[in-house]
Amino acid sequence: MITGEIKAITMPKFGLAMTEGKVAAWMKSVGAEINVGDDIADIETTKITNAYESPVKGVLRRQVAQEQEELPVGALIAVVADKETTDAEIDQFIERFQAEFSSDQAAGETIAAPEPKAIDVGGRKIRILDTGEGEGAPIVFVHGFGGDLNNWMFNQPPLAEKRRTIAIDLPGHGGSAKETSGDLTSLAATVVETLETLGIGQAHFIGHSLGGAIVLALALEKPALAASLTLLAPAGLGDTVNRNYTEGFIAADRRKTLKPVLELLFADPSLVSNDMIDDLIKFKRLDGAINAMQAIEQANFKEGKQSTNFASRIGEIKAPITIIWGRQDQVVPMTDPAQLPQTLAFHILEKSGHMPQMEQSAEVNGLIDTFIAKVNG
Amino acid sequence: MQLSREDLLTAYRTMRTIRDFEERLHIEFATGEIPGFVHLYSGEEASAAGICMHLTERDHIASTHRGHGHCIAKGVDVMAMMSEIYGRKDGVCGGKGGSMHIAEIAKGMLGANGIVGGGPPLICGAALTAKTLKTGGVAIAFYGDGASNQGTTLESLNLAKIWNLPVIFVCEDNGYAEATSSSYSVGGTQTKRAEGFGIPSVEVDGHDFFAVYDAAREAIQRARAGGGPSMLHVKTYRYYGHFEGDATTYREPGEAEKVRKERDCLVGFRGKVTEAALLENKDLDAVDAEIADLIERAVKHAKAAPLPTEEDLLTDVYVSY
Amino acid sequence: MSKKSYRQAINEAIASEMRRDPTVIVMGEDVAGGAGTKGQQDAWGGVLGVTKGLITEFGPERVLDTPLSEAGYIGAAAGAAATGLRPVAELMFIDFMGVCFDQIFNQAAKFRYMFGGKAVTPLVIRAMYGAGFRAASQHSQCLYPLFTHIPGLKVVIPSSPYEVKGLLIQSIRDNDPVIFFENKVMYDDIEEVPDEPYTIPFGEANLTREGDDVTIVAIGRMVKMANEAADRLEKQGITCNVIDPRTTSPMDFDTILDCVADTGRLVIVDEASPRCNMATDISAVVAQEAFGALKAPIKMVCPPHTPVPFAPNLEDLFVPNADRIEKAAKALMNYQIKEPA
C-alpha cells in the first residue's frame, strides 16, 4: 500500500428508498486490518439492518460515525488508511471530505439512484429495474410469492457493477399489473415476453422461491433463453410449502397480524422492521393485489402443497444450475441434495432462513458472481 | 278525457284508499294506540292521485310530513304502511320510520319528511340521477305552502332550472302552514316565484282530479322530453288539522265542513264520471267496498303484528361499520 | 410509486374512481370553475385547484359546477346518492355546513335507519378544515366532532398524502355517507404515493410511532405534530405510541385502549374546539374502559375555546403544536400520584 492513500467509507444505499441510515454496531475496531468484503459494520435503515462489507483494504483508522447516529447516504462513516499515515493527515482528510460533502449536499448533489420503470409487455404493465452494463448475457432476477424487485436490494447493485441486471416485478406484484391467472406457465411466459420486449436473447436467471420454480419452468420451455440458473430457496423442487406463510400472508391485514407471518421468512426474526411490514400492507391494499395473491396461492400452493415438482425433470436442463438454500428455511422445506442430479452445485447457508439473499447477501453475491464467471468461462 | 275505464277505476281506487286510510287513522289515533305524530291528507287526494297516475317505478317522488297519500299513490303497500304507522316490525320501514318517514325507495318513494322543505333538494338529486344515467325518469317534489318559503325550495327551483333537470315542483297549497295562513306567510304568488326562475308554472284546482291530471301530464311530458322543470300550484284543502289533535281553532267555524260538502274530490269525481256515463255508481260502490275491507284488514293486521325486537334498535344505521 | 402532494393524491383518487365507475360524479362550487364564462372552462379546478383537470377528462355532465347554494346541491347530492349515483360533493369549507346541515344530518345520515335498512346512500362530502391558513373564524374550523356525533355518518380525517388517496377511494366505494375532511394547510405536503388505486379500511387506526412510555392520539394534521414531538421525546429517552385514528366514525378504540394498557399515559391532540371534541370523547372511553391502566391523568392538547383568530400571531398560539405535545408528554412522565393525607 502506498503511504498516504486514505480511503473514505461512506453510508451505503440499500434499496431505492434509502436516504439515510445509521451504524447499528461497529464490527471492526479502530486499528483492525480490513480486507475487501469484510463485514465492518451493521447498517440499519428504517427497513432492514444489514452487514456492510468493506469496499476497500487497509487499517480502520477512524470510526467517524457514532453508533446509532443517523447519517445521509454518502456521508463519511469511517476512514481506512495504512498504519503509517499520521493522525494529522487523517484529520485533514476528514475535514476536507466533510466540507465537500456538506457543500454537495447544500447544492442538492446526490448520486442519482437507478429508478424502476414500467414497460408495456403484450399490453400489460410490467415494472422492471434495469441497471448496469457490460459484456455477455445479463442477469435477470425473479422474486417469489408476495415479493417484488426490492427483494434484490442487497444483490442487484453489486452484481450490476460488472454487467446488465434486470429485476422484474411479476404480474400481481410490486408495480406490475395485478391481473394474473396465477399459474406457473403464465408467470414464466410473462418473464419470457418481458425479455423479448427488451430484446434479450439469453440471460442468467436468478429465481427466489416461487421465482425459482418460474425460472425452472422457463428453462424447460425455452432452453435457449437460459445461460444459467441460480435458484434461491426455490419452489418447484419439493411437495410442500408452509401454508402458515402463504395463507397467512394473504389473510393478515394489520401490522400485528402480518409481523409473525413475515418472521417466518428469516432466521433472525428481528430483521422484520415496521417499515418492511408497512410496505407489504401498502402493497396488499392495491387494487387487485389480494386477488392476484389468492390466484397464485391457489394455482401453486393450494393447502400447503406445491402443484409442480420439477425434481425429476431438472436433469433435462442443459444450462448450469446453482442452488442456494438457507438451513433455517421455514417456508419452503429444503430439498435433499441427494435427490437431485449431482452435477448441480448445492450451497447451504447456515445462518439464513427463506431469504438468504438478504440475510447472507455477501455470501450469496459471492456465489452468484463466481458461478456466472465460471459459466461465462 | 283520454282515460280508459281501467284508468278511471284506478284513479278512484287511489283516492278512495287514501281517504279511507286517513279517515280510519283519524279514528284510531284518538284511541291512543298510534304513537307519535300523524298528519292527515284527507281532502287533498286528487293531487297525489292525479300526478302519480303518470309515474312508474323509475320515477321518484319526495313527500312531506303529510305523506301517506303520496305513498299510496306511488304504489307503496297499504298493509305495510299501516303496520309502519303502528310501529310494527313488518312495517314498510321496519317500524323505524313511522308516519313522518314512511318511504319505499324501490317504489321511487323517497320518503315523507319531518323537515319542511327537506324534499325539493333531494328530488333535484333524483332527477340528476335520471339525467346522468339516462333512465328517462322524472322526479316530483311535493311540498306545501309552508315549505315554499324555505330556502331549500327556492335553491332547488334554481338548481333544477340551471341544470335543466326533469323535476316537477308540486306546491300543495292547503291554505295553512301549520296554524298560519298562506295569505299571511307567502309573498307574491307561487306561480310567479317559479316564473322568476324561468320555470313554466300553472295554478291548478286541487279538488278536481282531472284538472290535476291534465296539468301534470303536460309538465311530466315536458320533463321527459328534456324540457326541464315545471311547477304546479295545486290549490287544495286539508279536512283535519296540521296534526292529529290540532283543534284547528285558527279556522272559521264550519270552514272544513263547507269544503267537504261542496268541493270534495271524491264526490266531484263520482259526479263527473257517472254523468258522462264513463262509470256507473255500482262500479264505484264496488271499489268503496273493496277499500273498506282493505283498510279494515290493514288495521287488524297492524294491531296484531309483532313489535320490533331489541336487536332492531341497533341495525340499519350503516351498510357496514 | 412517486412523490405526490396531498392535493394531487386527492385528484388521482377521484379520477381513478371516475374511470372505474361511471356513476361517480363530482359537484361543487367551482370544482371546474368557469362554467358559463367566456374564459377557461377549467379555470379554477376547485378553489385550491384540487379537482383541476377532471372536467377535461370527464366532461361537464360528470363534473358539475354548482351555484353558491349549498343546501340545494348538498341535498341534491344526497338524493342522487339514494337513487343510483355516487356523488363526490365538495362543500368548499366545512364552516359552510351551517347552511346545509339539515340535508346531511336529517336526510342523508338517517335514510337507512328511517327507511328500515332499505336505503343505500353512497355520498361523499369533501370539505376543507383547519386553522393555519390565516382564513379567520368562518373558514378555519375543525367541525368533525359535530359529524362524528351523528349516527349514520362516517367521518374521515386523513393525515398525509398516502393516507388521503387510499381513504378517499375507500370513501367513494363505501355505501354509507362519508364526510371527508381535508386540511387545507396540508395540500402541498409531499410523500410517496402509489400510482395505482388502493384502499385503506375505515376504523383501523395507524400507529405512526411505537413506544413504551406515552400514547399520543392525534387527529388529522395533528399527527404530523405528534410525530415530531415523539421524535424529539425519543432523543430524550421517552418513547411514544402515536395513533392516527384515520376515521373518527368508526373510531378504532381497540387500538387506543391497547396502547394505553401498555403505556398507562395518554395525550390526545385535537385541533377542534376543546368542548365535546374527539379528545373529550376518547378521554371518556379511556376513563371508562382503561381507568386501571392509567398512571397519570389524561392530557388534552387542544386550542382554547375561542373562535379561530385572524392575526397570524394569535392563530399560531391557537393551533396545537409539537412543543405543547412534548410538554404534555413530559408532564405525564413526571406525574406523581399524591398519597392521601
mmCIF file with all atom_site columns, C-alpha atoms in Angstrom, chain A residues 23-107:
data_model
loop_
_atom_site.group_PDB
_atom_site.id
_atom_site.type_symbol
_atom_site.label_atom_id
_atom_site.label_alt_id
_atom_site.label_comp_id
_atom_site.label_asym_id
_atom_site.label_entity_id
_atom_site.label_seq_id
_atom_site.pdbx_PDB_ins_code
_atom_site.Cartn_x
_atom_site.Cartn_y
_atom_site.Cartn_z
_atom_site.occupancy
_atom_site.B_iso_or_equiv
_atom_site.pdbx_formal_charge
_atom_site.auth_seq_id
_atom_site.auth_comp_id
_atom_site.auth_asym_id
_atom_site.auth_atom_id
_atom_site.pdbx_PDB_model_num
ATOM 1  C CA . VAL A 1 23  ? -24.324 2.376  12.106 1.00 0.00 ? 23  VAL A CA 1
ATOM 2  C CA . ALA A 1 24  ? -26.160 -0.019 14.378 1.00 0.00 ? 24  ALA A CA 1
ATOM 3  C CA . ALA A 1 25  ? -22.901 -1.530 15.577 1.00 0.00 ? 25  ALA A CA 1
ATOM 4  C CA . TRP A 1 26  ? -19.267 -1.480 14.537 1.00 0.00 ? 26  TRP A CA 1
ATOM 5  C CA . MET A 1 27  ? -17.932 -4.927 13.739 1.00 0.00 ? 27  MET A CA 1
ATOM 6  C CA . LYS A 1 28  ? -14.293 -3.826 13.420 1.00 0.00 ? 28  LYS A CA 1
ATOM 7  C CA . SER A 1 29  ? -12.429 -1.753 15.946 1.00 0.00 ? 29  SER A CA 1
ATOM 8  C CA . VAL A 1 30  ? -10.090 1.087  15.186 1.00 0.00 ? 30  VAL A CA 1
ATOM 9  C CA . GLY A 1 31  ? -6.697  -0.368 14.283 1.00 0.00 ? 31  GLY A CA 1
ATOM 10 C CA . ALA A 1 32  ? -8.085  -3.565 12.776 1.00 0.00 ? 32  ALA A CA 1
ATOM 11 C CA . GLU A 1 33  ? -6.776  -4.847 9.470  1.00 0.00 ? 33  GLU A CA 1
ATOM 12 C CA . ILE A 1 34  ? -9.546  -4.972 6.935  1.00 0.00 ? 34  ILE A CA 1
ATOM 13 C CA . ASN A 1 35  ? -9.860  -6.821 3.650  1.00 0.00 ? 35  ASN A CA 1
ATOM 14 C CA . VAL A 1 36  ? -12.264 -6.099 0.837  1.00 0.00 ? 36  VAL A CA 1
ATOM 15 C CA . GLY A 1 37  ? -15.514 -7.879 1.662  1.00 0.00 ? 37  GLY A CA 1
ATOM 16 C CA . ASP A 1 38  ? -15.033 -7.979 5.429  1.00 0.00 ? 38  ASP A CA 1
ATOM 17 C CA . ASP A 1 39  ? -18.091 -7.043 7.415  1.00 0.00 ? 39  ASP A CA 1
ATOM 18 C CA . ILE A 1 40  ? -17.174 -3.787 9.068  1.00 0.00 ? 40  ILE A CA 1
ATOM 19 C CA . ALA A 1 41  ? -20.485 -2.548 10.466 1.00 0.00 ? 41  ALA A CA 1
ATOM 20 C CA . ASP A 1 42  ? -24.151 -3.310 10.746 1.00 0.00 ? 42  ASP A CA 1
ATOM 21 C CA . ILE A 1 43  ? -26.024 -0.610 8.884  1.00 0.00 ? 43  ILE A CA 1
ATOM 22 C CA . GLU A 1 44  ? -29.574 -0.032 9.984  1.00 0.00 ? 44  GLU A CA 1
ATOM 23 C CA . THR A 1 45  ? -32.191 1.574  7.765  1.00 0.00 ? 45  THR A CA 1
ATOM 24 C CA . THR A 1 46  ? -35.831 2.004  8.618  1.00 0.00 ? 46  THR A CA 1
ATOM 25 C CA . LYS A 1 47  ? -36.500 -1.115 6.562  1.00 0.00 ? 47  LYS A CA 1
ATOM 26 C CA . ILE A 1 48  ? -33.763 -3.548 7.476  1.00 0.00 ? 48  ILE A CA 1
ATOM 27 C CA . THR A 1 49  ? -30.412 -3.997 9.159  1.00 0.00 ? 49  THR A CA 1
ATOM 28 C CA . ASN A 1 50  ? -27.627 -5.458 7.052  1.00 0.00 ? 50  ASN A CA 1
ATOM 29 C CA . ALA A 1 51  ? -23.937 -6.098 7.435  1.00 0.00 ? 51  ALA A CA 1
ATOM 30 C CA . TYR A 1 52  ? -21.876 -3.738 5.340  1.00 0.00 ? 52  TYR A CA 1
ATOM 31 C CA . GLU A 1 53  ? -18.835 -5.137 3.606  1.00 0.00 ? 53  GLU A CA 1
ATOM 32 C CA . SER A 1 54  ? -15.760 -3.056 3.242  1.00 0.00 ? 54  SER A CA 1
ATOM 33 C CA . PRO A 1 55  ? -15.177 -1.947 -0.320 1.00 0.00 ? 55  PRO A CA 1
ATOM 34 C CA . VAL A 1 56  ? -11.506 -1.283 0.491  1.00 0.00 ? 56  VAL A CA 1
ATOM 35 C CA . LYS A 1 57  ? -8.452  -2.829 2.144  1.00 0.00 ? 57  LYS A CA 1
ATOM 36 C CA . GLY A 1 58  ? -6.301  -1.293 4.863  1.00 0.00 ? 58  GLY A CA 1
ATOM 37 C CA . VAL A 1 59  ? -6.370  -0.401 8.521  1.00 0.00 ? 59  VAL A CA 1
ATOM 38 C CA . LEU A 1 60  ? -9.528  1.017  10.051 1.00 0.00 ? 60  LEU A CA 1
ATOM 39 C CA . ARG A 1 61  ? -8.108  4.268  11.315 1.00 0.00 ? 61  ARG A CA 1
ATOM 40 C CA . ARG A 1 62  ? -11.180 6.159  12.355 1.00 0.00 ? 62  ARG A CA 1
ATOM 41 C CA . GLN A 1 63  ? -14.853 5.410  13.095 1.00 0.00 ? 63  GLN A CA 1
ATOM 42 C CA . VAL A 1 64  ? -16.335 8.737  12.084 1.00 0.00 ? 64  VAL A CA 1
ATOM 43 C CA . ALA A 1 65  ? -19.946 7.688  12.621 1.00 0.00 ? 65  ALA A CA 1
ATOM 44 C CA . GLN A 1 66  ? -21.061 7.070  16.156 1.00 0.00 ? 66  GLN A CA 1
ATOM 45 C CA . GLU A 1 67  ? -23.197 4.032  16.747 1.00 0.00 ? 67  GLU A CA 1
ATOM 46 C CA . GLN A 1 68  ? -26.894 4.973  16.351 1.00 0.00 ? 68  GLN A CA 1
ATOM 47 C CA . GLU A 1 69  ? -26.024 8.236  14.620 1.00 0.00 ? 69  GLU A CA 1
ATOM 48 C CA . GLU A 1 70  ? -28.405 8.956  11.726 1.00 0.00 ? 70  GLU A CA 1
ATOM 49 C CA . LEU A 1 71  ? -26.479 9.933  8.581  1.00 0.00 ? 71  LEU A CA 1
ATOM 50 C CA . PRO A 1 72  ? -27.429 10.608 4.970  1.00 0.00 ? 72  PRO A CA 1
ATOM 51 C CA . VAL A 1 73  ? -26.390 8.215  2.234  1.00 0.00 ? 73  VAL A CA 1
ATOM 52 C CA . GLY A 1 74  ? -22.886 9.124  1.125  1.00 0.00 ? 74  GLY A CA 1
ATOM 53 C CA . ALA A 1 75  ? -21.846 10.586 4.484  1.00 0.00 ? 75  ALA A CA 1
ATOM 54 C CA . LEU A 1 76  ? -18.433 9.609  5.841  1.00 0.00 ? 76  LEU A CA 1
ATOM 55 C CA . ILE A 1 77  ? -18.666 6.801  8.367  1.00 0.00 ? 77  ILE A CA 1
ATOM 56 C CA . ALA A 1 78  ? -15.073 5.572  8.550  1.00 0.00 ? 78  ALA A CA 1
ATOM 57 C CA . VAL A 1 79  ? -11.588 6.162  7.272  1.00 0.00 ? 79  VAL A CA 1
ATOM 58 C CA . VAL A 1 80  ? -9.252  3.421  6.126  1.00 0.00 ? 80  VAL A CA 1
ATOM 59 C CA . ALA A 1 81  ? -5.559  4.033  5.529  1.00 0.00 ? 81  ALA A CA 1
ATOM 60 C CA . ASP A 1 82  ? -2.263  2.321  6.209  1.00 0.00 ? 82  ASP A CA 1
ATOM 61 C CA . LYS A 1 83  ? -0.549  2.285  9.589  1.00 0.00 ? 83  LYS A CA 1
ATOM 62 C CA . GLU A 1 84  ? 1.998   4.869  8.591  1.00 0.00 ? 84  GLU A CA 1
ATOM 63 C CA . THR A 1 85  ? -0.441  7.640  7.763  1.00 0.00 ? 85  THR A CA 1
ATOM 64 C CA . THR A 1 86  ? -0.348  10.226 10.522 1.00 0.00 ? 86  THR A CA 1
ATOM 65 C CA . ASP A 1 87  ? -3.346  11.221 12.591 1.00 0.00 ? 87  ASP A CA 1
ATOM 66 C CA . ALA A 1 88  ? -2.897  14.757 11.334 1.00 0.00 ? 88  ALA A CA 1
ATOM 67 C CA . GLU A 1 89  ? -3.274  13.555 7.756  1.00 0.00 ? 89  GLU A CA 1
ATOM 68 C CA . ILE A 1 90  ? -6.416  11.624 8.698  1.00 0.00 ? 90  ILE A CA 1
ATOM 69 C CA . ASP A 1 91  ? -7.857  14.700 10.395 1.00 0.00 ? 91  ASP A CA 1
ATOM 70 C CA . GLN A 1 92  ? -7.128  16.759 7.342  1.00 0.00 ? 92  GLN A CA 1
ATOM 71 C CA . PHE A 1 93  ? -8.760  14.174 5.090  1.00 0.00 ? 93  PHE A CA 1
ATOM 72 C CA . ILE A 1 94  ? -11.881 14.119 7.239  1.00 0.00 ? 94  ILE A CA 1
ATOM 73 C CA . GLU A 1 95  ? -12.092 17.876 7.328  1.00 0.00 ? 95  GLU A CA 1
ATOM 74 C CA . ARG A 1 96  ? -11.782 18.122 3.542  1.00 0.00 ? 96  ARG A CA 1
ATOM 75 C CA . PHE A 1 97  ? -14.322 15.341 2.972  1.00 0.00 ? 97  PHE A CA 1
ATOM 76 C CA . GLN A 1 98  ? -16.870 16.866 5.323  1.00 0.00 ? 98  GLN A CA 1
ATOM 77 C CA . ALA A 1 99  ? -16.530 20.299 3.773  1.00 0.00 ? 99  ALA A CA 1
ATOM 78 C CA . GLU A 1 100 ? -17.058 18.935 0.275  1.00 0.00 ? 100 GLU A CA 1
ATOM 79 C CA . PHE A 1 101 ? -19.855 16.651 1.339  1.00 0.00 ? 101 PHE A CA 1
ATOM 80 C CA . SER A 1 102 ? -21.778 19.382 3.075  1.00 0.00 ? 102 SER A CA 1
ATOM 81 C CA . SER A 1 103 ? -21.399 21.730 0.105  1.00 0.00 ? 103 SER A CA 1
ATOM 82 C CA . ASP A 1 104 ? -22.558 18.958 -2.257 1.00 0.00 ? 104 ASP A CA 1
ATOM 83 C CA . GLN A 1 105 ? -25.495 18.357 -0.011 1.00 0.00 ? 105 GLN A CA 1
ATOM 84 C CA . ALA A 1 106 ? -26.329 22.034 0.090  1.00 0.00 ? 106 ALA A CA 1
ATOM 85 C CA . ALA A 1 107 ? -26.187 22.099 -3.708 1.00 0.00 ? 107 ALA A CA 1
#
